[in-house]
Structure formats: structure tokens, C-alpha cells
Amino acid sequence: MFLQLDLIKKHLNIDESFEEDDEYLIYLAHVAETTVEKHIDNNLSSLANDRGDIPSPLSHAMLLFIGDMYANRESISYSTPHEVPFSYDYLLTLYKKY
């Protein structure tokens, strides 16, 4: 896993002592990694440096994805959504293999 649970919790403003959703957050991290790999048509491990860190725009895109999936657990929204510019898609486009 390229994202650590403590960073995911920090991104989501979840207190470290709240552990009820830890298993679900780890699951979402795996989903985010797979989704990003499919989106950029590249393995994250091939983009990792010697310490095993991937580029920060990819990490942040995964955090955005996890935040969206955590907040919106169903495919139906009762509000009018709008895309935030320079977010998930923009960050991943920087690394997409064509």
C-alpha cells in the first residue's frame, strides 16, 4: 500500500483514535491504487523511487479518490455536484501513458 492509514485519516479529518473505519479506509486505499493504475495505464510500483514513494500528485489523487468514496458511499447524489478543477483527473493526466 502506497498510502499510510495515518495520512488517509489526516486527509479526511478523522481523529487517529477513531478506529471503527480503519478496515474500510484500507479497503478504499487498495481500490484507489487499482483505479489509479488503470487510469494511467501504468503500475504505481514502476513510478516509485528507491524509497518506495510514488510521485506526490499521484498520492494526492488517491487521497481525493478515497475522500470522494468515503463521503459518497452510494452512486446517487441528492445535491447538484460539480467537478473541482485541477483535481483527480488533472493530477492523473500528468502520468498517463499514451
mmCIF file of C-alpha atoms in Angstrom:
data_model
loop_
_atom_site.group_PDB
_atom_site.id
_atom_site.type_symbol
_atom_site.label_atom_id
_atom_site.label_comp_id
_atom_site.label_asym_id
_atom_site.label_seq_id
_atom_site.Cartn_x
_atom_site.Cartn_y
_atom_site.Cartn_z
ATOM 1 C CA MET A 1 0.000 0.000 0.000
ATOM 2 C CA PHE A 2 1.476 3.350 -1.043
ATOM 3 C CA LEU A 3 -0.667 5.452 1.320
ATOM 4 C CA GLN A 4 -0.423 5.068 5.064
ATOM 5 C CA LEU A 5 -3.563 4.960 7.181
ATOM 6 C CA ASP A 6 -2.484 7.937 9.288
ATOM 7 C CA LEU A 7 -2.184 10.133 6.157
ATOM 8 C CA ILE A 8 -5.599 8.982 4.917
ATOM 9 C CA LYS A 9 -7.143 9.850 8.274
ATOM 10 C CA LYS A 10 -5.435 13.230 8.292
ATOM 11 C CA HIS A 11 -6.754 13.973 4.794
ATOM 12 C CA LEU A 12 -10.282 13.022 5.871
ATOM 13 C CA ASN A 13 -10.041 14.917 9.188
ATOM 14 C CA ILE A 14 -10.583 11.699 11.141
ATOM 15 C CA ASP A 15 -9.093 11.552 14.621
ATOM 16 C CA GLU A 16 -6.319 8.946 14.887
ATOM 17 C CA SER A 17 -8.019 7.371 17.902
ATOM 18 C CA PHE A 18 -11.178 6.614 15.851
ATOM 19 C CA GLU A 19 -10.539 3.087 14.590
ATOM 20 C CA GLU A 20 -14.028 1.931 13.596
ATOM 21 C CA ASP A 21 -13.491 2.700 9.896
ATOM 22 C CA ASP A 22 -9.827 1.636 9.632
ATOM 23 C CA GLU A 23 -10.574 -1.581 7.754
ATOM 24 C CA TYR A 24 -12.850 0.287 5.332
ATOM 25 C CA LEU A 25 -10.239 3.015 4.772
ATOM 26 C CA ILE A 26 -7.580 0.405 3.986
ATOM 27 C CA TYR A 27 -10.011 -1.207 1.550
ATOM 28 C CA LEU A 28 -10.582 2.190 -0.118
ATOM 29 C CA ALA A 29 -6.807 2.681 -0.358
ATOM 30 C CA HIS A 30 -6.492 -0.580 -2.297
ATOM 31 C CA VAL A 31 -9.393 0.447 -4.549
ATOM 32 C CA ALA A 32 -7.725 3.832 -5.132
ATOM 33 C CA GLU A 33 -4.402 2.240 -6.064
ATOM 34 C CA THR A 34 -6.031 -0.125 -8.554
ATOM 35 C CA THR A 35 -8.176 2.657 -10.009
ATOM 36 C CA VAL A 36 -5.211 4.998 -10.466
ATOM 37 C CA GLU A 37 -3.134 2.247 -12.094
ATOM 38 C CA LYS A 38 -5.952 1.536 -14.559
ATOM 39 C CA HIS A 39 -6.497 5.251 -15.192
ATOM 40 C CA ILE A 40 -2.853 5.997 -16.054
ATOM 41 C CA ASP A 41 -2.222 2.595 -17.710
ATOM 42 C CA ASN A 42 0.879 2.107 -15.594
ATOM 43 C CA ASN A 43 1.894 0.248 -12.432
ATOM 44 C CA LEU A 44 2.487 2.508 -9.457
ATOM 45 C CA SER A 45 5.487 0.415 -8.451
ATOM 46 C CA SER A 46 7.209 1.340 -11.727
ATOM 47 C CA LEU A 47 6.856 5.034 -10.786
ATOM 48 C CA ALA A 48 8.116 4.609 -7.225
ATOM 49 C CA ASN A 49 11.518 5.931 -6.224
ATOM 50 C CA ASP A 50 14.191 3.978 -4.336
ATOM 51 C CA ARG A 51 12.366 4.508 -1.020
ATOM 52 C CA GLY A 52 9.104 3.171 -2.483
ATOM 53 C CA ASP A 53 7.412 6.581 -2.650
ATOM 54 C CA ILE A 54 5.291 7.440 -5.670
ATOM 55 C CA PRO A 55 5.056 10.992 -7.074
ATOM 56 C CA SER A 56 3.062 13.259 -4.760
ATOM 57 C CA PRO A 57 0.442 14.205 -7.411
ATOM 58 C CA LEU A 58 -0.482 10.514 -7.665
ATOM 59 C CA SER A 59 -0.667 10.165 -3.882
ATOM 60 C CA HIS A 60 -2.871 13.226 -3.690
ATOM 61 C CA ALA A 61 -5.118 11.944 -6.485
ATOM 62 C CA MET A 62 -5.585 8.748 -4.475
ATOM 63 C CA LEU A 63 -6.431 10.793 -1.365
ATOM 64 C CA LEU A 64 -9.020 12.748 -3.371
ATOM 65 C CA PHE A 65 -10.488 9.490 -4.669
ATOM 66 C CA ILE A 66 -10.629 7.984 -1.169
ATOM 67 C CA GLY A 67 -12.247 11.154 0.183
ATOM 68 C CA ASP A 68 -14.903 11.040 -2.512
ATOM 69 C CA MET A 69 -15.634 7.332 -1.965
ATOM 70 C CA TYR A 70 -15.705 7.757 1.826
ATOM 71 C CA ALA A 71 -18.096 10.718 1.706
ATOM 72 C CA ASN A 72 -20.285 9.343 -1.102
ATOM 73 C CA ARG A 73 -20.892 5.687 -0.399
ATOM 74 C CA GLU A 74 -23.730 5.382 -2.877
ATOM 75 C CA SER A 75 -23.972 6.153 -6.590
ATOM 76 C CA ILE A 76 -26.909 8.540 -6.116
ATOM 77 C CA SER A 77 -26.494 12.139 -5.039
ATOM 78 C CA TYR A 78 -29.310 14.392 -3.905
ATOM 79 C CA SER A 79 -27.390 17.598 -4.470
ATOM 80 C CA THR A 80 -26.015 19.181 -7.601
ATOM 81 C CA PRO A 81 -22.418 18.020 -7.894
ATOM 82 C CA HIS A 82 -19.772 19.878 -9.824
ATOM 83 C CA GLU A 83 -16.228 18.961 -10.711
ATOM 84 C CA VAL A 84 -13.451 20.765 -8.909
ATOM 85 C CA PRO A 85 -10.861 21.917 -11.473
ATOM 86 C CA PHE A 86 -7.298 20.674 -11.161
ATOM 87 C CA SER A 87 -8.263 17.700 -9.055
ATOM 88 C CA TYR A 88 -8.245 13.917 -9.571
ATOM 89 C CA ASP A 89 -8.345 13.775 -13.392
ATOM 90 C CA TYR A 90 -5.866 16.604 -13.826
ATOM 91 C CA LEU A 91 -3.335 15.041 -11.452
ATOM 92 C CA LEU A 92 -3.568 11.629 -13.147
ATOM 93 C CA THR A 93 -3.321 13.043 -16.665
ATOM 94 C CA LEU A 94 0.202 14.168 -15.813
ATOM 95 C CA TYR A 95 1.281 10.494 -15.580
ATOM 96 C CA LYS A 96 -0.922 8.783 -18.183
ATOM 97 C CA LYS A 97 0.855 6.588 -20.710
ATOM 98 C CA TYR A 98 -0.463 7.173 -24.229
#
